[in-house]
């Protein structure tokens, strides 16, 4: 997909995830909206995946360490054909596979996540296996910024640098908000980029809602041989819905009927704008 098509697809995915959360009456709304551009760039342009062969050995691996923001991932996997789109209607229902965190009973999910701080360690193991086997696949691990308060993140970061895992790309959804307030009020993280550099990673800081920057950065990784890459994706929590952006309450807020209608109107306007943009280009 070209950049305009990716932007249109991101608006479509945001529409789907909001509709799904509204129907289920539960979900992590703000963080799913903030990470949608990241996942759209990865799944529709950057990563090598095959919905017909979800266990293809040469596939790129994606681990959603911030597993609570799974709604965008479910919508993307369904859209790509890893499972039927109709199953999205079962989200968070009794007996469903599509629970509120990634579940490896679903094709396309590499590991169960939910307890924060675990995804990067497993991603290190995947990247180390690729390195030792001489396999070409890359491993992408999406973390939350509030998750950086977990000590296991830093143990994994140290191991990734020690083993020179340049096939490993860590991504931080740096939206600066968590359920109980701003990250800097709850547990100060800054200077976060310098900390990752001190742990031996190549750090790239970008606008995490800028599709062109996301694609360019992910395609270029690794820029330094022998070093894992950390993408500091500076995002807006609630991105794409004007009245949800940078509002802490939307971390776990379910839109009511009026809010959903207004949000879908905004997103449809964005999608149509991007489609027209692509036609002009």
PDB file of C-alpha atoms in Angstrom:
ATOM      1  CA  UNK A   1       0.000   0.000   0.000  1.00  0.00           C
ATOM      2  CA  UNK A   2       1.078   3.565  -0.614  1.00  0.00           C
ATOM      3  CA  UNK A   3       1.056   6.129   2.206  1.00  0.00           C
ATOM      4  CA  UNK A   4      -2.391   7.539   1.389  1.00  0.00           C
ATOM      5  CA  UNK A   5      -3.886   4.037   1.293  1.00  0.00           C
ATOM      6  CA  UNK A   6      -2.251   3.215   4.621  1.00  0.00           C
ATOM      7  CA  UNK A   7      -3.744   6.358   6.187  1.00  0.00           C
ATOM      8  CA  UNK A   8      -7.166   5.438   4.830  1.00  0.00           C
ATOM      9  CA  UNK A   9      -6.767   1.910   6.169  1.00  0.00           C
ATOM     10  CA  UNK A  10      -5.834   3.260   9.621  1.00  0.00           C
ATOM     11  CA  UNK A  11      -9.049   5.306   9.687  1.00  0.00           C
ATOM     12  CA  UNK A  12     -10.987   2.184   8.692  1.00  0.00           C
ATOM     13  CA  UNK A  13      -9.372   0.134  11.468  1.00  0.00           C
ATOM     14  CA  UNK A  14     -10.169   2.841  14.018  1.00  0.00           C
ATOM     15  CA  UNK A  15     -13.786   2.729  12.869  1.00  0.00           C
ATOM     16  CA  UNK A  16     -13.900  -1.042  13.318  1.00  0.00           C
ATOM     17  CA  UNK A  17     -12.293  -1.072  16.752  1.00  0.00           C
ATOM     18  CA  UNK A  18     -14.602   1.636  18.107  1.00  0.00           C
ATOM     19  CA  UNK A  19     -17.634  -0.199  16.777  1.00  0.00           C
ATOM     20  CA  UNK A  20     -16.379  -3.427  18.345  1.00  0.00           C
ATOM     21  CA  UNK A  21     -15.725  -1.810  21.743  1.00  0.00           C
ATOM     22  CA  UNK A  22     -19.117  -0.110  21.701  1.00  0.00           C
ATOM     23  CA  UNK A  23     -20.878  -3.417  20.987  1.00  0.00           C
ATOM     24  CA  UNK A  24     -18.901  -5.320  23.639  1.00  0.00           C
ATOM     25  CA  UNK A  25     -19.266  -2.506  26.184  1.00  0.00           C
ATOM     26  CA  UNK A  26     -15.644  -2.940  27.170  1.00  0.00           C
ATOM     27  CA  UNK A  27     -12.182  -2.264  25.791  1.00  0.00           C
ATOM     28  CA  UNK A  28      -8.989  -0.228  26.027  1.00  0.00           C
ATOM     29  CA  UNK A  29      -9.979   2.534  23.666  1.00  0.00           C
ATOM     30  CA  UNK A  30      -7.354   5.270  23.981  1.00  0.00           C
ATOM     31  CA  UNK A  31      -4.272   3.076  23.609  1.00  0.00           C
ATOM     32  CA  UNK A  32      -5.737   1.117  20.712  1.00  0.00           C
ATOM     33  CA  UNK A  33      -6.413   4.359  18.869  1.00  0.00           C
ATOM     34  CA  UNK A  34      -2.881   5.588  19.532  1.00  0.00           C
ATOM     35  CA  UNK A  35      -1.198   2.414  18.256  1.00  0.00           C
ATOM     36  CA  UNK A  36      -3.347   1.912  15.139  1.00  0.00           C
ATOM     37  CA  UNK A  37      -0.952   3.761  12.818  1.00  0.00           C
ATOM     38  CA  UNK A  38       1.969   1.679  14.100  1.00  0.00           C
ATOM     39  CA  UNK A  39       0.176  -1.619  13.485  1.00  0.00           C
ATOM     40  CA  UNK A  40      -1.165  -0.485  10.115  1.00  0.00           C
ATOM     41  CA  UNK A  41       2.333   0.387   8.883  1.00  0.00           C
ATOM     42  CA  UNK A  42       3.715  -2.946  10.100  1.00  0.00           C
ATOM     43  CA  UNK A  43       0.996  -5.303   8.879  1.00  0.00           C
ATOM     44  CA  UNK A  44       0.051  -3.688   5.574  1.00  0.00           C
ATOM     45  CA  UNK A  45       3.455  -2.542   4.372  1.00  0.00           C
ATOM     46  CA  UNK A  46       6.492  -3.699   6.361  1.00  0.00           C
ATOM     47  CA  UNK A  47       6.190  -7.165   7.860  1.00  0.00           C
ATOM     48  CA  UNK A  48       6.303 -10.445   5.958  1.00  0.00           C
ATOM     49  CA  UNK A  49       3.201 -12.356   7.064  1.00  0.00           C
ATOM     50  CA  UNK A  50       0.863 -14.793   5.346  1.00  0.00           C
ATOM     51  CA  UNK A  51      -2.680 -15.255   6.696  1.00  0.00           C
ATOM     52  CA  UNK A  52      -2.889 -18.587   4.877  1.00  0.00           C
ATOM     53  CA  UNK A  53       0.316 -19.771   6.575  1.00  0.00           C
ATOM     54  CA  UNK A  54       0.298 -18.152  10.023  1.00  0.00           C
ATOM     55  CA  UNK A  55       3.153 -20.404  11.199  1.00  0.00           C
ATOM     56  CA  UNK A  56       5.322 -19.836   8.108  1.00  0.00           C
ATOM     57  CA  UNK A  57       8.856 -20.157   9.454  1.00  0.00           C
ATOM     58  CA  UNK A  58      10.219 -17.087   7.653  1.00  0.00           C
ATOM     59  CA  UNK A  59       7.420 -14.774   8.798  1.00  0.00           C
ATOM     60  CA  UNK A  60       8.260 -11.646  10.726  1.00  0.00           C
ATOM     61  CA  UNK A  61       7.122 -11.860  14.331  1.00  0.00           C
ATOM     62  CA  UNK A  62       5.004  -9.269  16.131  1.00  0.00           C
ATOM     63  CA  UNK A  63       4.540  -9.292  19.900  1.00  0.00           C
ATOM     64  CA  UNK A  64       2.017  -6.928  21.484  1.00  0.00           C
ATOM     65  CA  UNK A  65       3.625  -6.558  24.883  1.00  0.00           C
ATOM     66  CA  UNK A  66       1.078  -3.844  25.709  1.00  0.00           C
ATOM     67  CA  UNK A  67      -1.502  -6.550  25.304  1.00  0.00           C
ATOM     68  CA  UNK A  68      -4.392  -4.636  26.835  1.00  0.00           C
ATOM     69  CA  UNK A  69      -4.621  -2.498  23.666  1.00  0.00           C
ATOM     70  CA  UNK A  70      -5.493  -5.520  21.540  1.00  0.00           C
ATOM     71  CA  UNK A  71      -8.550  -4.138  19.764  1.00  0.00           C
ATOM     72  CA  UNK A  72      -6.642  -2.636  16.830  1.00  0.00           C
ATOM     73  CA  UNK A  73      -4.712  -5.893  16.438  1.00  0.00           C
ATOM     74  CA  UNK A  74      -7.887  -8.006  16.341  1.00  0.00           C
ATOM     75  CA  UNK A  75      -9.364  -5.747  13.663  1.00  0.00           C
ATOM     76  CA  UNK A  76      -6.220  -5.889  11.534  1.00  0.00           C
ATOM     77  CA  UNK A  77      -5.823  -9.668  11.770  1.00  0.00           C
ATOM     78  CA  UNK A  78      -9.471 -10.109  10.783  1.00  0.00           C
ATOM     79  CA  UNK A  79      -9.131  -7.639   7.911  1.00  0.00           C
ATOM     80  CA  UNK A  80      -6.117  -9.530   6.580  1.00  0.00           C
ATOM     81  CA  UNK A  81      -7.926 -12.869   6.771  1.00  0.00           C
ATOM     82  CA  UNK A  82      -6.263 -14.575   9.734  1.00  0.00           C
ATOM     83  CA  UNK A  83      -9.795 -15.296  10.983  1.00  0.00           C
ATOM     84  CA  UNK A  84     -13.310 -14.351   9.772  1.00  0.00           C
ATOM     85  CA  UNK A  85     -14.333 -10.730  10.264  1.00  0.00           C
ATOM     86  CA  UNK A  86     -17.659 -11.912  11.644  1.00  0.00           C
ATOM     87  CA  UNK A  87     -15.821 -13.162  14.721  1.00  0.00           C
ATOM     88  CA  UNK A  88     -15.117  -9.556  15.773  1.00  0.00           C
ATOM     89  CA  UNK A  89     -18.729  -9.437  16.964  1.00  0.00           C
ATOM     90  CA  UNK A  90     -17.793 -11.941  19.701  1.00  0.00           C
ATOM     91  CA  UNK A  91     -15.120  -9.693  21.235  1.00  0.00           C
ATOM     92  CA  UNK A  92     -15.017 -10.114  25.028  1.00  0.00           C
ATOM     93  CA  UNK A  93     -18.104 -12.337  24.935  1.00  0.00           C
ATOM     94  CA  UNK A  94     -18.565 -15.627  26.751  1.00  0.00           C
ATOM     95  CA  UNK A  95     -16.420 -18.407  25.277  1.00  0.00           C
ATOM     96  CA  UNK A  96     -14.807 -16.207  22.608  1.00  0.00           C
ATOM     97  CA  UNK A  97     -11.239 -16.505  21.378  1.00  0.00           C
ATOM     98  CA  UNK A  98     -11.119 -12.721  21.042  1.00  0.00           C
ATOM     99  CA  UNK A  99     -10.586 -11.841  24.674  1.00  0.00           C
ATOM    100  CA  UNK A 100      -9.305  -8.512  25.969  1.00  0.00           C
ATOM    101  CA  UNK A 101      -5.660  -9.500  25.480  1.00  0.00           C
ATOM    102  CA  UNK A 102      -3.770 -11.368  22.732  1.00  0.00           C
ATOM    103  CA  UNK A 103      -4.552 -15.075  22.771  1.00  0.00           C
ATOM    104  CA  UNK A 104      -2.371 -17.522  20.845  1.00  0.00           C
ATOM    105  CA  UNK A 105      -5.349 -19.730  20.091  1.00  0.00           C
ATOM    106  CA  UNK A 106      -5.988 -17.147  17.362  1.00  0.00           C
ATOM    107  CA  UNK A 107      -3.924 -17.434  14.151  1.00  0.00           C
ATOM    108  CA  UNK A 108      -1.407 -14.608  13.870  1.00  0.00           C
ATOM    109  CA  UNK A 109      -0.789 -14.251  17.621  1.00  0.00           C
ATOM    110  CA  UNK A 110       2.729 -15.259  18.650  1.00  0.00           C
ATOM    111  CA  UNK A 111       2.262 -15.205  22.428  1.00  0.00           C
ATOM    112  CA  UNK A 112      -0.305 -14.498  25.110  1.00  0.00           C
ATOM    113  CA  UNK A 113       0.329 -11.098  26.655  1.00  0.00           C
ATOM    114  CA  UNK A 114      -1.391  -9.008  29.257  1.00  0.00           C
ATOM    115  CA  UNK A 115       0.819  -8.855  32.317  1.00  0.00           C
ATOM    116  CA  UNK A 116       3.075  -5.971  31.335  1.00  0.00           C
ATOM    117  CA  UNK A 117       6.823  -6.386  31.004  1.00  0.00           C
ATOM    118  CA  UNK A 118       6.913  -9.869  29.452  1.00  0.00           C
ATOM    119  CA  UNK A 119       6.781  -9.260  25.717  1.00  0.00           C
ATOM    120  CA  UNK A 120      10.265  -7.899  25.165  1.00  0.00           C
ATOM    121  CA  UNK A 121      11.926 -10.827  26.945  1.00  0.00           C
ATOM    122  CA  UNK A 122      10.143 -13.323  24.688  1.00  0.00           C
ATOM    123  CA  UNK A 123      10.949 -11.156  21.660  1.00  0.00           C
ATOM    124  CA  UNK A 124      14.630 -11.303  22.641  1.00  0.00           C
ATOM    125  CA  UNK A 125      14.354 -15.090  22.624  1.00  0.00           C
ATOM    126  CA  UNK A 126      12.735 -15.083  19.185  1.00  0.00           C
ATOM    127  CA  UNK A 127      15.394 -12.772  17.762  1.00  0.00           C
ATOM    128  CA  UNK A 128      18.183 -14.826  19.339  1.00  0.00           C
ATOM    129  CA  UNK A 129      16.738 -17.977  17.740  1.00  0.00           C
ATOM    130  CA  UNK A 130      16.664 -16.225  14.359  1.00  0.00           C
ATOM    131  CA  UNK A 131      20.277 -15.110  14.757  1.00  0.00           C
ATOM    132  CA  UNK A 132      21.508 -18.575  15.720  1.00  0.00           C
ATOM    133  CA  UNK A 133      19.501 -20.288  12.978  1.00  0.00           C
ATOM    134  CA  UNK A 134      20.591 -17.784  10.335  1.00  0.00           C
ATOM    135  CA  UNK A 135      16.937 -16.952   9.639  1.00  0.00           C
ATOM    136  CA  UNK A 136      16.089 -13.608   8.001  1.00  0.00           C
ATOM    137  CA  UNK A 137      12.941 -12.722   9.917  1.00  0.00           C
ATOM    138  CA  UNK A 138      12.656  -9.663  12.142  1.00  0.00           C
ATOM    139  CA  UNK A 139      10.913  -9.412  15.500  1.00  0.00           C
ATOM    140  CA  UNK A 140       8.814  -6.345  16.330  1.00  0.00           C
ATOM    141  CA  UNK A 141       7.742  -5.786  19.941  1.00  0.00           C
ATOM    142  CA  UNK A 142       5.242  -3.055  20.834  1.00  0.00           C
ATOM    143  CA  UNK A 143       5.438  -1.792  24.405  1.00  0.00           C
ATOM    144  CA  UNK A 144       3.527   0.844  26.316  1.00  0.00           C
ATOM    145  CA  UNK A 145       5.283   3.753  27.931  1.00  0.00           C
ATOM    146  CA  UNK A 146       3.746   2.998  31.321  1.00  0.00           C
ATOM    147  CA  UNK A 147       5.173  -0.499  30.849  1.00  0.00           C
ATOM    148  CA  UNK A 148       8.681   0.962  31.074  1.00  0.00           C
ATOM    149  CA  UNK A 149       8.298   0.943  34.865  1.00  0.00           C
ATOM    150  CA  UNK A 150       8.573  -2.868  34.774  1.00  0.00           C
ATOM    151  CA  UNK A 151      12.057  -4.092  35.700  1.00  0.00           C
ATOM    152  CA  UNK A 152      11.816  -7.070  33.333  1.00  0.00           C
ATOM    153  CA  UNK A 153      11.782  -4.650  30.382  1.00  0.00           C
ATOM    154  CA  UNK A 154      15.275  -3.500  31.310  1.00  0.00           C
ATOM    155  CA  UNK A 155      16.591  -7.021  31.880  1.00  0.00           C
ATOM    156  CA  UNK A 156      15.405  -7.885  28.374  1.00  0.00           C
ATOM    157  CA  UNK A 157      16.877  -4.661  26.968  1.00  0.00           C
ATOM    158  CA  UNK A 158      20.255  -5.561  28.437  1.00  0.00           C
ATOM    159  CA  UNK A 159      20.094  -9.061  26.918  1.00  0.00           C
ATOM    160  CA  UNK A 160      19.075  -7.744  23.493  1.00  0.00           C
ATOM    161  CA  UNK A 161      22.145  -5.525  23.348  1.00  0.00           C
ATOM    162  CA  UNK A 162      24.435  -8.206  24.805  1.00  0.00           C
ATOM    163  CA  UNK A 163      23.508 -10.668  22.059  1.00  0.00           C
ATOM    164  CA  UNK A 164      23.725  -7.975  19.346  1.00  0.00           C
ATOM    165  CA  UNK A 165      20.179  -8.701  18.143  1.00  0.00           C
ATOM    166  CA  UNK A 166      19.887  -6.347  15.191  1.00  0.00           C
ATOM    167  CA  UNK A 167      16.831  -8.255  13.932  1.00  0.00           C
ATOM    168  CA  UNK A 168      14.947  -7.018  16.990  1.00  0.00           C
ATOM    169  CA  UNK A 169      12.884  -3.820  16.835  1.00  0.00           C
ATOM    170  CA  UNK A 170      11.340  -2.539  20.045  1.00  0.00           C
ATOM    171  CA  UNK A 171       8.604   0.079  19.737  1.00  0.00           C
ATOM    172  CA  UNK A 172       7.293   2.261  22.540  1.00  0.00           C
ATOM    173  CA  UNK A 173       3.824   3.723  22.098  1.00  0.00           C
ATOM    174  CA  UNK A 174       4.825   6.975  23.830  1.00  0.00           C
ATOM    175  CA  UNK A 175       1.425   8.564  24.361  1.00  0.00           C
ATOM    176  CA  UNK A 176       2.410   9.800  27.842  1.00  0.00           C
ATOM    177  CA  UNK A 177      -0.816   8.683  29.517  1.00  0.00           C
ATOM    178  CA  UNK A 178      -1.730   5.583  31.497  1.00  0.00           C
ATOM    179  CA  UNK A 179      -4.856   4.567  33.368  1.00  0.00           C
ATOM    180  CA  UNK A 180      -4.023   6.546  36.505  1.00  0.00           C
ATOM    181  CA  UNK A 181      -2.666   9.715  34.887  1.00  0.00           C
ATOM    182  CA  UNK A 182       0.386  10.952  33.020  1.00  0.00           C
ATOM    183  CA  UNK A 183       3.395   8.659  32.956  1.00  0.00           C
ATOM    184  CA  UNK A 184       5.607  11.362  34.421  1.00  0.00           C
ATOM    185  CA  UNK A 185       3.313  11.762  37.421  1.00  0.00           C
ATOM    186  CA  UNK A 186       2.876   8.041  38.032  1.00  0.00           C
ATOM    187  CA  UNK A 187       6.519   7.008  37.523  1.00  0.00           C
ATOM    188  CA  UNK A 188       8.855   9.443  35.801  1.00  0.00           C
ATOM    189  CA  UNK A 189      10.503   7.953  32.716  1.00  0.00           C
ATOM    190  CA  UNK A 190      12.575  10.761  31.271  1.00  0.00           C
ATOM    191  CA  UNK A 191      15.193  10.883  29.889  1.00  0.00           C
ATOM    192  CA  UNK A 192      13.779   7.721  28.298  1.00  0.00           C
ATOM    193  CA  UNK A 193      15.661   7.795  24.988  1.00  0.00           C
ATOM    194  CA  UNK A 194      18.977   8.253  26.773  1.00  0.00           C
ATOM    195  CA  UNK A 195      18.212   5.298  29.023  1.00  0.00           C
ATOM    196  CA  UNK A 196      17.690   3.001  26.040  1.00  0.00           C
ATOM    197  CA  UNK A 197      20.872   4.266  24.408  1.00  0.00           C
ATOM    198  CA  UNK A 198      22.726   3.582  27.653  1.00  0.00           C
ATOM    199  CA  UNK A 199      21.455   0.005  27.471  1.00  0.00           C
ATOM    200  CA  UNK A 200      23.080  -0.400  24.054  1.00  0.00           C
ATOM    201  CA  UNK A 201      20.172   0.156  21.670  1.00  0.00           C
ATOM    202  CA  UNK A 202      20.026   2.275  18.537  1.00  0.00           C
ATOM    203  CA  UNK A 203      17.215   4.742  19.264  1.00  0.00           C
ATOM    204  CA  UNK A 204      15.067   6.482  16.649  1.00  0.00           C
ATOM    205  CA  UNK A 205      12.495   9.048  17.787  1.00  0.00           C
ATOM    206  CA  UNK A 206       9.574   9.760  15.446  1.00  0.00           C
ATOM    207  CA  UNK A 207       5.995  10.971  15.343  1.00  0.00           C
ATOM    208  CA  UNK A 208       4.246   7.651  15.917  1.00  0.00           C
ATOM    209  CA  UNK A 209       1.100   8.825  14.147  1.00  0.00           C
ATOM    210  CA  UNK A 210       2.991   9.915  11.015  1.00  0.00           C
ATOM    211  CA  UNK A 211       2.542   7.049   8.552  1.00  0.00           C
ATOM    212  CA  UNK A 212       5.387   8.086   6.283  1.00  0.00           C
ATOM    213  CA  UNK A 213       7.815   8.309   9.217  1.00  0.00           C
ATOM    214  CA  UNK A 214       6.682   4.917  10.537  1.00  0.00           C
ATOM    215  CA  UNK A 215       7.166   3.170   7.202  1.00  0.00           C
ATOM    216  CA  UNK A 216      10.525   4.810   6.585  1.00  0.00           C
ATOM    217  CA  UNK A 217      11.818   3.932  10.051  1.00  0.00           C
ATOM    218  CA  UNK A 218      10.613   0.318  10.084  1.00  0.00           C
ATOM    219  CA  UNK A 219      11.949  -0.340   6.583  1.00  0.00           C
ATOM    220  CA  UNK A 220      15.381   1.045   7.524  1.00  0.00           C
ATOM    221  CA  UNK A 221      15.825  -1.080  10.657  1.00  0.00           C
ATOM    222  CA  UNK A 222      18.439  -2.103  11.529  1.00  0.00           C
ATOM    223  CA  UNK A 223      20.373   1.062  10.785  1.00  0.00           C
ATOM    224  CA  UNK A 224      23.278  -0.139  12.929  1.00  0.00           C
ATOM    225  CA  UNK A 225      24.603  -3.660  12.545  1.00  0.00           C
ATOM    226  CA  UNK A 226      24.912  -5.540  15.815  1.00  0.00           C
ATOM    227  CA  UNK A 227      22.459  -3.310  17.723  1.00  0.00           C
ATOM    228  CA  UNK A 228      18.751  -3.777  18.378  1.00  0.00           C
ATOM    229  CA  UNK A 229      16.578  -0.816  17.394  1.00  0.00           C
ATOM    230  CA  UNK A 230      14.242   1.080  19.715  1.00  0.00           C
ATOM    231  CA  UNK A 231      11.612   3.204  17.960  1.00  0.00           C
ATOM    232  CA  UNK A 232      10.289   5.911  20.259  1.00  0.00           C
ATOM    233  CA  UNK A 233       6.892   6.406  18.641  1.00  0.00           C
ATOM    234  CA  UNK A 234       5.535   9.660  20.059  1.00  0.00           C
ATOM    235  CA  UNK A 235       1.786   9.256  19.717  1.00  0.00           C
ATOM    236  CA  UNK A 236      -1.459  10.875  20.819  1.00  0.00           C
ATOM    237  CA  UNK A 237      -3.667   8.772  23.051  1.00  0.00           C
ATOM    238  CA  UNK A 238      -7.113   8.560  21.483  1.00  0.00           C
ATOM    239  CA  UNK A 239      -5.695   9.548  18.079  1.00  0.00           C
ATOM    240  CA  UNK A 240      -8.255  10.065  15.322  1.00  0.00           C
ATOM    241  CA  UNK A 241     -11.179  11.028  17.551  1.00  0.00           C
ATOM    242  CA  UNK A 242     -10.893  14.730  18.354  1.00  0.00           C
ATOM    243  CA  UNK A 243     -12.724  14.642  21.686  1.00  0.00           C
ATOM    244  CA  UNK A 244     -10.782  11.584  22.908  1.00  0.00           C
ATOM    245  CA  UNK A 245      -7.278  12.820  22.122  1.00  0.00           C
ATOM    246  CA  UNK A 246      -5.036  13.287  25.173  1.00  0.00           C
ATOM    247  CA  UNK A 247      -7.964  12.616  27.538  1.00  0.00           C
ATOM    248  CA  UNK A 248      -6.923  10.151  30.302  1.00  0.00           C
ATOM    249  CA  UNK A 249     -10.545   9.078  30.834  1.00  0.00           C
ATOM    250  CA  UNK A 250     -10.530   7.443  27.395  1.00  0.00           C
ATOM    251  CA  UNK A 251      -7.943   4.843  28.463  1.00  0.00           C
ATOM    252  CA  UNK A 252     -10.776   2.411  29.212  1.00  0.00           C
ATOM    253  CA  UNK A 253     -13.796   4.465  28.137  1.00  0.00           C
ATOM    254  CA  UNK A 254     -16.547   2.830  26.088  1.00  0.00           C
ATOM    255  CA  UNK A 255     -18.150   5.354  23.706  1.00  0.00           C
ATOM    256  CA  UNK A 256     -21.889   5.848  24.121  1.00  0.00           C
ATOM    257  CA  UNK A 257     -24.188   5.977  21.105  1.00  0.00           C
ATOM    258  CA  UNK A 258     -23.712   9.702  20.496  1.00  0.00           C
ATOM    259  CA  UNK A 259     -19.931   9.551  20.960  1.00  0.00           C
ATOM    260  CA  UNK A 260     -19.696   6.600  18.579  1.00  0.00           C
ATOM    261  CA  UNK A 261     -21.725   8.354  15.899  1.00  0.00           C
ATOM    262  CA  UNK A 262     -19.591  11.486  16.131  1.00  0.00           C
ATOM    263  CA  UNK A 263     -16.333   9.506  16.119  1.00  0.00           C
ATOM    264  CA  UNK A 264     -17.380   7.452  13.100  1.00  0.00           C
ATOM    265  CA  UNK A 265     -18.330  10.631  11.240  1.00  0.00           C
ATOM    266  CA  UNK A 266     -14.859  12.087  11.865  1.00  0.00           C
ATOM    267  CA  UNK A 267     -13.116   8.885  10.835  1.00  0.00           C
ATOM    268  CA  UNK A 268     -15.169   8.473   7.669  1.00  0.00           C
ATOM    269  CA  UNK A 269     -14.263  12.024   6.672  1.00  0.00           C
ATOM    270  CA  UNK A 270     -10.588  11.204   7.271  1.00  0.00           C
ATOM    271  CA  UNK A 271     -10.808   7.986   5.258  1.00  0.00           C
ATOM    272  CA  UNK A 272     -12.478   9.703   2.320  1.00  0.00           C
ATOM    273  CA  UNK A 273      -9.903  12.504   2.431  1.00  0.00           C
ATOM    274  CA  UNK A 274      -7.054  10.037   2.246  1.00  0.00           C
ATOM    275  CA  UNK A 275      -8.671   8.110  -0.596  1.00  0.00           C
ATOM    276  CA  UNK A 276      -9.041  11.337  -2.594  1.00  0.00           C
ATOM    277  CA  UNK A 277      -5.448  12.233  -1.743  1.00  0.00           C
ATOM    278  CA  UNK A 278      -4.266   8.914  -3.140  1.00  0.00           C
ATOM    279  CA  UNK A 279      -6.282   9.393  -6.331  1.00  0.00           C
ATOM    280  CA  UNK A 280      -4.704  12.817  -6.896  1.00  0.00           C
ATOM    281  CA  UNK A 281      -1.210  11.470  -6.329  1.00  0.00           C
TER     282      UNK A 281
END
